[in-house]
Each structure stands twice: as C-alpha cells, then as structure tokens.
Coordinates of C-alpha atoms and ligand atoms in Angstrom, one line a residue:
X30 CA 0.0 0.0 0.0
X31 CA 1.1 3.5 -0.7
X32 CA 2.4 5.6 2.0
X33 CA 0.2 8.4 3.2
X34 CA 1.2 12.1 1.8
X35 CA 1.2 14.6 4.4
X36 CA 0.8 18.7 3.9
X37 CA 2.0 20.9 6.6
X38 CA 0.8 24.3 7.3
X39 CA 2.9 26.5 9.4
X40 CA 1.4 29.6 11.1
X41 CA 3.8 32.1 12.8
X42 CA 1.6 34.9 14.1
X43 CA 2.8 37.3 16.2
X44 CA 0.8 35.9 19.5
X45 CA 1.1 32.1 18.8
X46 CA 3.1 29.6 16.6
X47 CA 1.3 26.7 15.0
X48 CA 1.6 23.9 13.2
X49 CA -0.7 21.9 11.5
X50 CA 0.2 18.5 9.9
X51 CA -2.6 16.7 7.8
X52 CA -3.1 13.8 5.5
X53 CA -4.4 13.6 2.4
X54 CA -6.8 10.3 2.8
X55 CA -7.4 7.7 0.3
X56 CA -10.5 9.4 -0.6
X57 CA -8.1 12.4 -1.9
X58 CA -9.1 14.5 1.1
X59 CA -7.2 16.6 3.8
X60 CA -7.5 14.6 7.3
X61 CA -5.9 16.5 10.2
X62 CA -3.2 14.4 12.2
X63 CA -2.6 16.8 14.6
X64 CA -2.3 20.4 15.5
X65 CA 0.4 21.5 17.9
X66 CA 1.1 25.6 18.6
X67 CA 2.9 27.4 21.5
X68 CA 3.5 30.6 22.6
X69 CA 5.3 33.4 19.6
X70 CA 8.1 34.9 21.0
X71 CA 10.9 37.0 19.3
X72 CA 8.3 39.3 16.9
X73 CA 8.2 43.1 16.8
X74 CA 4.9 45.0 14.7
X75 CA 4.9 41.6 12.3
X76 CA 8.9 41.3 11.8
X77 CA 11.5 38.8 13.1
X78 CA 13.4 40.7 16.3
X79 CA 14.9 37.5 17.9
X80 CA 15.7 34.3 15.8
X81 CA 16.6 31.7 18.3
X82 CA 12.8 32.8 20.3
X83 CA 11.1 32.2 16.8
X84 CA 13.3 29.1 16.2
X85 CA 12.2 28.1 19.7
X86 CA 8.4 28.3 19.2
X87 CA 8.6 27.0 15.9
X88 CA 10.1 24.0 17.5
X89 CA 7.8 23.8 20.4
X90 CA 4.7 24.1 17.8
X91 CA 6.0 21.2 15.3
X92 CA 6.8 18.8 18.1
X93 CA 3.5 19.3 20.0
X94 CA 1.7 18.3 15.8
X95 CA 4.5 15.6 15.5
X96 CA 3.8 13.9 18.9
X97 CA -0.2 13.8 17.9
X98 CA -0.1 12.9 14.5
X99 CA 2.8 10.5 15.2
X100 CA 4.7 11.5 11.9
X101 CA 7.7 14.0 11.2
X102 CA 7.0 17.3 9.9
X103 CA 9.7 18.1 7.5
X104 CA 8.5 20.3 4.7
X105 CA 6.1 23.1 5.5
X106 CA 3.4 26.2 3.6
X107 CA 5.1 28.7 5.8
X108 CA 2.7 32.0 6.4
X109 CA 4.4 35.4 5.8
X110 CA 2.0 38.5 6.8
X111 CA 2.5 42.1 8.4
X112 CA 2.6 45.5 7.5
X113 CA 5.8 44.8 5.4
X114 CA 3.4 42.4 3.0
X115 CA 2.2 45.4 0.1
X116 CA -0.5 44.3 -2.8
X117 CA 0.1 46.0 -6.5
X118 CA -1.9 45.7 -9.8
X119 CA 0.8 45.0 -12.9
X120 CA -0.2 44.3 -16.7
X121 CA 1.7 42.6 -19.1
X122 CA 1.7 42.0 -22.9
X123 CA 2.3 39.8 -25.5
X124 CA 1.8 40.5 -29.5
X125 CA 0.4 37.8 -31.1
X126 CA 1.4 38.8 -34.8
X127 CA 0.3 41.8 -37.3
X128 CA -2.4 39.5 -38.6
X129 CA -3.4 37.9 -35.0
X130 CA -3.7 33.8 -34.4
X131 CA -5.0 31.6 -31.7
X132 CA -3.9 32.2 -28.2
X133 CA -1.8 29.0 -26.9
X134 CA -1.1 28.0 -23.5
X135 CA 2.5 29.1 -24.0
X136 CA 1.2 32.6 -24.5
X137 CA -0.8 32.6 -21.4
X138 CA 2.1 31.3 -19.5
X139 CA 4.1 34.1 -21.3
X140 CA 1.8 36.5 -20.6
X141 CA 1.5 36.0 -16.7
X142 CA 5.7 36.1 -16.5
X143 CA 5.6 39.6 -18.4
X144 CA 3.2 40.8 -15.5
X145 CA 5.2 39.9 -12.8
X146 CA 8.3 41.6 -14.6
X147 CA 7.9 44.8 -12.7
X148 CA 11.2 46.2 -11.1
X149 CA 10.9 45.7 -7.3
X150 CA 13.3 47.6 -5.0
X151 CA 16.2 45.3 -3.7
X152 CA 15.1 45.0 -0.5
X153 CA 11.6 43.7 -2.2
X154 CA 10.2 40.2 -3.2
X155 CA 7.9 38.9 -4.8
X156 CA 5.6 36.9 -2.8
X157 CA 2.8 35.8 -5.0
X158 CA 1.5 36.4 -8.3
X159 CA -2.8 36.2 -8.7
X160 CA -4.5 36.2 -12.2
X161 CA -7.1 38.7 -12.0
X162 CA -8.3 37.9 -16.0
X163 CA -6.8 38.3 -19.6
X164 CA -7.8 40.9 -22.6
X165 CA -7.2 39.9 -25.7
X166 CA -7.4 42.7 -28.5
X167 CA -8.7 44.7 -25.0
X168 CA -11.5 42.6 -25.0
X169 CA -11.1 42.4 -21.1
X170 CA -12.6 39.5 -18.4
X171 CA -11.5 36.5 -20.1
X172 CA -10.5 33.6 -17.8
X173 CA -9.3 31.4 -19.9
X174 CA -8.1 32.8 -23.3
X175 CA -6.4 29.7 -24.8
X176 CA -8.2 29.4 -28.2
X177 CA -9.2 32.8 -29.2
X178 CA -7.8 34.9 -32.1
X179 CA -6.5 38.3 -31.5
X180 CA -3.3 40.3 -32.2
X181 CA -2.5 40.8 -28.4
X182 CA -2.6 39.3 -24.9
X183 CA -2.4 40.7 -22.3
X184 CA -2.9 39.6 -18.2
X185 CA -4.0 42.1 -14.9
X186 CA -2.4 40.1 -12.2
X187 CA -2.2 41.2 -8.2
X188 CA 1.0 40.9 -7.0
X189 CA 2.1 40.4 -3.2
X190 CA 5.5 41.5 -2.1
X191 CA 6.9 41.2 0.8
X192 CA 10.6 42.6 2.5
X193 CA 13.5 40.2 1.4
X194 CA 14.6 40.4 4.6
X195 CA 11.8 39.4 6.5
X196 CA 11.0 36.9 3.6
X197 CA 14.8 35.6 4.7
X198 CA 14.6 35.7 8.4
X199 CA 11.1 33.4 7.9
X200 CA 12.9 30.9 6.2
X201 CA 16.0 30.7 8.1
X202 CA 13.7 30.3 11.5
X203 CA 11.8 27.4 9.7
X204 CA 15.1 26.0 8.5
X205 CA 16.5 26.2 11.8
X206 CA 13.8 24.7 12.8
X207 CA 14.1 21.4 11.3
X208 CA 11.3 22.6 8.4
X209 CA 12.1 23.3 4.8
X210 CA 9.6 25.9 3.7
X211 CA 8.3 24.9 0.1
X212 CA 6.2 27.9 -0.4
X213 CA 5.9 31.1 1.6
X214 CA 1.8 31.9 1.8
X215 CA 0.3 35.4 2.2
X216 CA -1.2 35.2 5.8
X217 CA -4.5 37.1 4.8
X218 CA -5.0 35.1 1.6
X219 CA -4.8 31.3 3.6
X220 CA -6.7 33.2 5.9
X221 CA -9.5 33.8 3.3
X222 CA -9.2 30.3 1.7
X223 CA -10.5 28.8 4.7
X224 CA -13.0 31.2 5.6
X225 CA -14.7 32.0 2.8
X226 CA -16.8 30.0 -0.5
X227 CA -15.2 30.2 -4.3
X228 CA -19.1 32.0 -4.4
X229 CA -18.0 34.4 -2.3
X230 CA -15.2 35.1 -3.7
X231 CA -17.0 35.3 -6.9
X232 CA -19.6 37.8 -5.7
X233 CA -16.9 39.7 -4.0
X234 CA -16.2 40.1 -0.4
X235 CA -13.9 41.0 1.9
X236 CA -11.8 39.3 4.2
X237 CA -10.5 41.0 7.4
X238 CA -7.8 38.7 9.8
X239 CA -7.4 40.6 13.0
X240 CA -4.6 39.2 14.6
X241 CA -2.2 40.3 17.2
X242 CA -0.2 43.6 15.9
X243 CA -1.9 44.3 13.0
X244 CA -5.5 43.3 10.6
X245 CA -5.0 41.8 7.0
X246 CA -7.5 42.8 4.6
X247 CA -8.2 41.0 1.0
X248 CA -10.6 41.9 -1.4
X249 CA -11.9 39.5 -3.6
X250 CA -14.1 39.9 -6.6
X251 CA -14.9 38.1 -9.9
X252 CA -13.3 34.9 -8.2
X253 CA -9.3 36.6 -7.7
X254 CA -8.0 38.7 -5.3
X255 CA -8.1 42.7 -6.2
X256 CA -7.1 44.4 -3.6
X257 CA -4.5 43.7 -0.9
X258 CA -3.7 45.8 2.5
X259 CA -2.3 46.1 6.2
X260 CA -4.7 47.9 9.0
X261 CA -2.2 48.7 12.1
X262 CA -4.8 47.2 15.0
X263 CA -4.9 44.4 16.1
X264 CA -6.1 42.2 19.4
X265 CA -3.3 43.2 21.4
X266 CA -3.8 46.8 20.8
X267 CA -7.0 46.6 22.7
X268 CA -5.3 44.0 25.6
X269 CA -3.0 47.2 26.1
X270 CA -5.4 50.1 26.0
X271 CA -7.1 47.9 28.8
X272 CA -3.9 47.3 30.6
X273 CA -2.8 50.9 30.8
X274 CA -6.8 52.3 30.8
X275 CA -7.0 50.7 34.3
X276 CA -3.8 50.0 35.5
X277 CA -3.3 46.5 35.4
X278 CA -1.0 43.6 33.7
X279 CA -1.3 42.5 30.5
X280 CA -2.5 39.3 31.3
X281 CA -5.1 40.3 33.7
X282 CA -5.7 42.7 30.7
X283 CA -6.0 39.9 28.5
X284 CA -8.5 38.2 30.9
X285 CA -10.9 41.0 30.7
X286 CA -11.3 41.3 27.3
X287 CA -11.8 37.7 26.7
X288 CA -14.7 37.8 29.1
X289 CA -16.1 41.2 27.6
X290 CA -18.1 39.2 25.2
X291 CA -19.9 37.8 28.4
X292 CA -21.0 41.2 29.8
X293 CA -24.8 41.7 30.3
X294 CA -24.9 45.3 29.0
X295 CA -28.5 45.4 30.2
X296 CA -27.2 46.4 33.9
X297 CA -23.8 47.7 33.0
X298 CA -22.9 49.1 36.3
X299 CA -22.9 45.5 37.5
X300 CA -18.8 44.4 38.7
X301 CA -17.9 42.2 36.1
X302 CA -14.4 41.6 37.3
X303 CA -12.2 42.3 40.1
X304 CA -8.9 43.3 38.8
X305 CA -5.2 43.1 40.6
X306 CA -3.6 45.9 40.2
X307 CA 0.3 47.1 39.4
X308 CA 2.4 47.5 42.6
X309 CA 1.2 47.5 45.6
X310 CA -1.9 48.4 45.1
X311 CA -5.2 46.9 46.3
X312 CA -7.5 44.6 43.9
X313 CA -10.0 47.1 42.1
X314 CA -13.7 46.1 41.2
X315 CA -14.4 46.4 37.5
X316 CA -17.7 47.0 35.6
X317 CA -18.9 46.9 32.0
X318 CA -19.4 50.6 31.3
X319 CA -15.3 51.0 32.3
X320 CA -14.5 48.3 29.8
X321 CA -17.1 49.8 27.4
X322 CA -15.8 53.3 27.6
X323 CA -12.0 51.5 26.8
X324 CA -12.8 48.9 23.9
X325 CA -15.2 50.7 22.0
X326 CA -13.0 53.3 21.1
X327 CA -10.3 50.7 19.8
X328 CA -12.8 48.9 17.9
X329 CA -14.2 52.4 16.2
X330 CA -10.6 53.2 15.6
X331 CA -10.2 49.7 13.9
X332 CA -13.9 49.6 11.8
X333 CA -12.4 53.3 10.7
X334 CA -9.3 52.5 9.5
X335 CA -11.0 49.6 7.5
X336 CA -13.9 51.8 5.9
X337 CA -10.9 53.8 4.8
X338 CA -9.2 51.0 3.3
X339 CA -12.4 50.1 1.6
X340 CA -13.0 53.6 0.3
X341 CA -9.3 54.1 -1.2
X342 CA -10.1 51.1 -3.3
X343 CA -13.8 51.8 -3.9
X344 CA -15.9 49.0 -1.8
X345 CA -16.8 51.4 0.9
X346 CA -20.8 50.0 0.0
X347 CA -20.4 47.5 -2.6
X348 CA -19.7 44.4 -1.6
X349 CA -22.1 41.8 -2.5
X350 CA -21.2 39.0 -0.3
X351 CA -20.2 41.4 3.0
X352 CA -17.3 41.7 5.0
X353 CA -15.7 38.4 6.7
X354 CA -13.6 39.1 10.5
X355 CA -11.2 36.2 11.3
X356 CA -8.5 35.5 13.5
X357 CA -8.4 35.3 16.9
X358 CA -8.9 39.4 17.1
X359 CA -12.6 38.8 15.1
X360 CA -13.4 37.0 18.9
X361 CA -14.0 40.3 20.5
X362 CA -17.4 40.4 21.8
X363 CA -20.0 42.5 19.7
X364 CA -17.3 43.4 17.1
X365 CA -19.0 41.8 14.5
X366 CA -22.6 43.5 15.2
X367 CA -20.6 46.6 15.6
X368 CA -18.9 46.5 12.5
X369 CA -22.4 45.9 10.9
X370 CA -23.4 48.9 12.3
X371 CA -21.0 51.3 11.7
X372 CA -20.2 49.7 7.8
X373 CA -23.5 49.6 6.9
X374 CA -22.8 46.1 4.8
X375 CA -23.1 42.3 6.2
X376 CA -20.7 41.7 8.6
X377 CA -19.9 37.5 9.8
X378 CA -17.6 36.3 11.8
X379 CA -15.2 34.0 9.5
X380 CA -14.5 29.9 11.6
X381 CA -12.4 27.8 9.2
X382 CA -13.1 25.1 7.6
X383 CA -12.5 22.5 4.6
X384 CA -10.3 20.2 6.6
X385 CA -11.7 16.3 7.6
X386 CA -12.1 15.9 12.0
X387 CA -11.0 19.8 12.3
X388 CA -12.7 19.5 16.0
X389 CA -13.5 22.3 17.9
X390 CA -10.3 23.7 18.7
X391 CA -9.2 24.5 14.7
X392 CA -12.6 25.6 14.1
X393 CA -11.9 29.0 15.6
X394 CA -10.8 31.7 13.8
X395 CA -7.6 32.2 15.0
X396 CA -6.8 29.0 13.4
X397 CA -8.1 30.2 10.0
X398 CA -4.2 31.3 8.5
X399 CA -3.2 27.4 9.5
X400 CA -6.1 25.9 8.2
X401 CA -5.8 28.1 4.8
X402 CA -2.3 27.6 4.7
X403 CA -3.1 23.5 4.8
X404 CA -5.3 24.1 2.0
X405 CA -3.3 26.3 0.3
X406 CA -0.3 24.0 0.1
X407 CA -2.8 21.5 -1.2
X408 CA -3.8 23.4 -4.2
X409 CA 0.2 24.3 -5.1
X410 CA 0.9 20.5 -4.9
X411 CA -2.2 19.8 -7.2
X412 CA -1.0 22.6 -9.6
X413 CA 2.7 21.0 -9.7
X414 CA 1.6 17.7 -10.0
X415 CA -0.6 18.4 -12.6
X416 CA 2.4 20.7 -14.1
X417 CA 5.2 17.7 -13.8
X418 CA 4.6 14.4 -12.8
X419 CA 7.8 14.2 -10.7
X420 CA 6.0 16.4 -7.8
X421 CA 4.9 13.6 -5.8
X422 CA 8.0 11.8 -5.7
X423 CA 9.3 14.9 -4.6
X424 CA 7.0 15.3 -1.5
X425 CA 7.3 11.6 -0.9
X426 CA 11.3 12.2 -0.5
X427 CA 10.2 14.2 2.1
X428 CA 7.9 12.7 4.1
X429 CA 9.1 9.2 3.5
Ligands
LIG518 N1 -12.2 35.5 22.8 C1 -11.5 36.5 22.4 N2 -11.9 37.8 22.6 C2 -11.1 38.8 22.2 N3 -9.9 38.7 21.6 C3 -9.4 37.4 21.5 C4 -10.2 36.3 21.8 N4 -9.4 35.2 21.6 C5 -8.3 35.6 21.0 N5 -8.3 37.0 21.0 C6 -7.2 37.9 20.5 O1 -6.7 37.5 19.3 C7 -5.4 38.0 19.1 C8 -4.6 36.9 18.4 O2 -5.1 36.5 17.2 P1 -4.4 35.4 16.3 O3 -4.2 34.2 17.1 O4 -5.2 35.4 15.1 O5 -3.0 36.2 16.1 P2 -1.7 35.8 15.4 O6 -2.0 35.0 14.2 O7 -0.8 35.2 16.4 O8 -1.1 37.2 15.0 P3 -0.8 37.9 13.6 O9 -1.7 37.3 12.6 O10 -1.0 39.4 13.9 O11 0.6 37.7 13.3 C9 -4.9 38.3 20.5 O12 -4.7 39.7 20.6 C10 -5.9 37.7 21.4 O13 -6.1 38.5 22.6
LIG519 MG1 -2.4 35.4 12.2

C-alpha cells in the first residue's frame, strides 16, 4: 500500500506559533493528524526581532503536531504577513502577430511572466503572483483565453511583495527549525481560503484577519484577489489600552477582554471583574461601562481604519457577499454586530473550515491562517503535480 502524503501548514503569528500537519486520505481528502502551537516569542509590529525565540516556538509548535499525529514534519506552507506584506496591480503583454492567431497556453504562460516583470526595489520580493483575467485585443474579463484569435494578450495580475529580509529571516527560522519551507503563503490570503466560499469570492467580499499587531485585509471579486492591505490594530492593541486604561498587567488585561463578550450590558454598572492591580496596590472592582468606555473606542478606531481602506479602493458600499472578521482578534465580543453597524454592509464572523475531524479547537478563527495555509499547500501541490509528474516523488522524498 502507498504511504500516506502529508501537507504541513505552518502559522507564525505574532501571538502564537502553529503547526498543523494533515493527511491527504485515500479518498483524496485533507484529514488533520494533529495540530500543535505554542506561545510566539521573538516578533516586533509583524517582523522577526529575535531568531533563536522564533526558532524556539517554531520547534515547540512542530513537536506538539508531531507527537499527535505520530509522523515527522519536514517540509512546511510557511505563512508570511504584516505590514511589510504590500498588494500592487501590474499588466503585461504579448503581441500575437500583425495579422493575429489563436492564443496557446504558451502565450498565457508568457503572458502571466511579463506581469510579474515589474522592477521591485532590492530590499523587495515577490511573494505571489494572482490572475485577475486576460484581454485579448482589449477585450477584457476573459478567464481562460487559450483558443481565441487576437493580435495581443495581455494579463492584470495582483502581485504580493513582501521585505527580502523578512522573507529571509522566515525561512532561516523554519530552517533552523528542522522545516524546509516549500512555499511562503500570504497570511491574509490562507486566511480567506478557509473562511470563505469560491461564491464568495466570486460575488466579491472582503476578508478582514485581526490578529495580534496588526488586521489583514483582501478583497476579492470576480473569483481573484483585487485588492490587498495592512490595517495597524490588532487584538493586542486593545489588551494594552485595557492594561494601561485601568492599570493592570497585561495578562489580567487579557482576561478581561476575553470575558467582555460575556458582559450583560442590560445592567452595565454591574462588577464584572475584580482586577489586581500594578504594585502595591489593592484589587479594584471592574464594571462593564469601564471596559465599554476603553474597547469601543479601539474597535471604532479599527472599523475606521478599514472603511478607509475600503474607500481608497472603492468597496466602501459595494460588496455583494459582505465583509468576513477572522483570527483570533474577530473574537471580541460584539465586534462583529458593531462593525455591521458602523459599515452599513453584512458583517460575519469567518470559523475555518474545509479540513476532515478539524474539531472544535481548529474551528476558531484564529486558526483560519493554519487551516488556509493547509489548503493552500494542497492546491500548489495539485498545480505541480498536474504541471510535472515528478511532484509527488518529490513530496514523498520528504515525508518518507
Ligand atoms: N475570545 C477572544 N476575545 C477577544 N480577543 C481574542 C479572543 N481570543 C483571542 N483573541 C485575541 O486575538 C489575538 C490573536 O489572534 P491570532 O491568534 O489570530 O493572532 P496571530 O496570528 O498570532 O497574530 P498575527 O496574525 O497578527 O501575526 C490576540 O490579541 C488575542 O487576545
Ligand atoms: Mg495570524
């Protein structure tokens, strides 16, 4: 009997590591073997500040997989994210001839490496290169031009770059780590494959990952990504405004704002919580309308910063299928309903899914970014394997 084929997704958010190791059944389907994460240490605003931490959790996170699904993680889809991550639209061209001909798959192919020929900084890479549809003879919205007669073809891609550096440091940590990365994932983009439908995608709608340091936002429409952008909030903004709003630790902090979406606003002066203070200080009784008056704001500053985003690229009330909060920072009670407020467009909150026994625990949305990159990784292996034969050999050398 063949030997099982597993497809590791490797998540290194800036709160917590994880890894996720699944196997593709007999049935062709994605099975997870086991999920292991721990806590990220060594990250600044999205960027690696300390190697040997963000070796260390990577570590932590593969082992606690390995030991549950009982087989080595070798190979990983590694998820790169952060401010540093930048989307930009790019066009390329190819002539097909003064009389025109049929368009052949070598011209598509051709086509979609003269839209990624744009000249990036040094200090730039290029992450990830997305189809948006081809014109031929500026006929535009084509998906599949192979066949049709014109004199020129040309492509509108997205392209994803990310810092070199930061690219570097991510693969160095993962190599470090024991894990050869064999592709590097935008976060926001996994993050959307396993939160939202091809429908969706097709309508349009977009996709809002709120994690730690900072909110991912991708904009889908006609089926492809259009538009591609950083928001500087994210959960632990709001765990700090709570921490230095009333004086407390961070964890304590923490606490509070997990159990916010458990407040009974109907008698808000009720004490929710006590709170230990700083120092020497004594224990201070906490009520909803003091949390209130310290979230809300965040969250308004947050839902702002996104309406802009979506007004610089022209969905601020146009977006058929809504807007879609994951990660773990879309937890905050009454986000979503306020986001539906204040956006005036459907708002849901975004659980993963697409993976066989996911359980409760990777059905959360702060596993959605592990989940997509799983998913991901198992469309890029499709691709290749439908590209060259020699693919699953490949991955078999790996996993063994
Ligand atoms: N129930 C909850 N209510 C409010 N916030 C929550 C809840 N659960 C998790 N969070 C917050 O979610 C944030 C972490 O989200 P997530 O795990 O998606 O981040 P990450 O992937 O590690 O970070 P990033 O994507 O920014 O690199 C933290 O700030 C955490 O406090
Ligand atoms: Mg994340």
């Amino acid at each position: 009997m063949a030997k099982p084929s597993y497809i590791v997704g490797l998540d290194l958010g800036s709160t917590k590591t994880c890894a996720l190791i699944c196997q593709l059944n007999e049935e062709g389907k994605l099975e997870v073997a086991g999920v292991g994460t721990a806590e990220s240490k060594g990250w600044r605003r999205g960027l690696i500040v300390s190697l040997d931490s963000v070796v260390l959790s990577i570590k932590k996170a593969v082992e606690a997989a390995e030991d549950v699904a009982g087989v080595p993680a070798d190979s990983a889809y590694v998820g790169i994210g952060g401010p540093q991550i930048k989307g930009v639209d790019s066009r390329g061209a190819v002539a097909l001839g003064p009389k025109g001909r049929e368009v052949q798959r070598e011209d598509v192919q051709k086509v979609f490496q003269a839209a990624q020929a744009i000249s990036l900084p040094p200090d730039r890479k290029l992450i990830y290169a997305e189809r948006q549809e081809y014109l031929v003879d500026s006929q535009n919205g084509i998906r599949n031009p192979v066949g049709m007669t014109g004199k020129r073809l040309e492509a509108n891609v997205h392209l994803i770059t990310g810092s070199l550096a930061a690219h570097e440091n991510i693969v160095t940590a993962a190599n470090r780590a024991g894990i050869v990365v064999l592709e590097t994932v935008f976060e926001g983009m996994a993050s959307a494959e396993a939160c939202v439908t091809p429908d969706e995608k097709e309508l349009g709608v977009a996709v809002v990952d709120i994690g730690g340091g900072s909110s991912e936002l991708v904009i889908y429409a006609e089926g492809s990504v259009r538009r591609t952008a950083s928001i500087p909030v994210g959960g632990e903004h709001f765990t700090n405004d709570i921490a230095v709003g009333l004086r407390t630790p961070i964890p304590e902090a923490e606490k509070m704002k997990f159990a916010w979406g458990e407040c009974d606003p109907a008698d808000p002066s009720v004490p929710v919580f006590e709170v230990a203070s700083v120092g020497e200080r004594p224990a201070r009784i906490v009520n909803y309308t003091m949390l209130k008056e310290i979230i809300e704001p965040r969250a308004a500053e947050l839902l702002e910063l996104l309406q802009a985003e979506l007004g610089r690229f022209g969905y601020e009330n146009q977006i058929p299928a809504g807007i879609v909060l994951t990660g773990g920072g879309a937890k905050l009670g009454g986000l979503a309903a306020l986001a539906e407020r204040t956006l005036h467009q459907p708002v849901r909150l975004g659980r993963p899914h697409g993976l066989e026994a996911m359980g409760d625990q990777l059905s959360d949305p702060a596993f959605a970014t592990a989940v997509g990159l799983v998913l991901r990784g198992n469309r890029l292996r499709r691709l290749h394997e439908s590209q060259d034969g020699g693919w699953k050999g490949w991955l078999k050398g790996f996993f063994g």
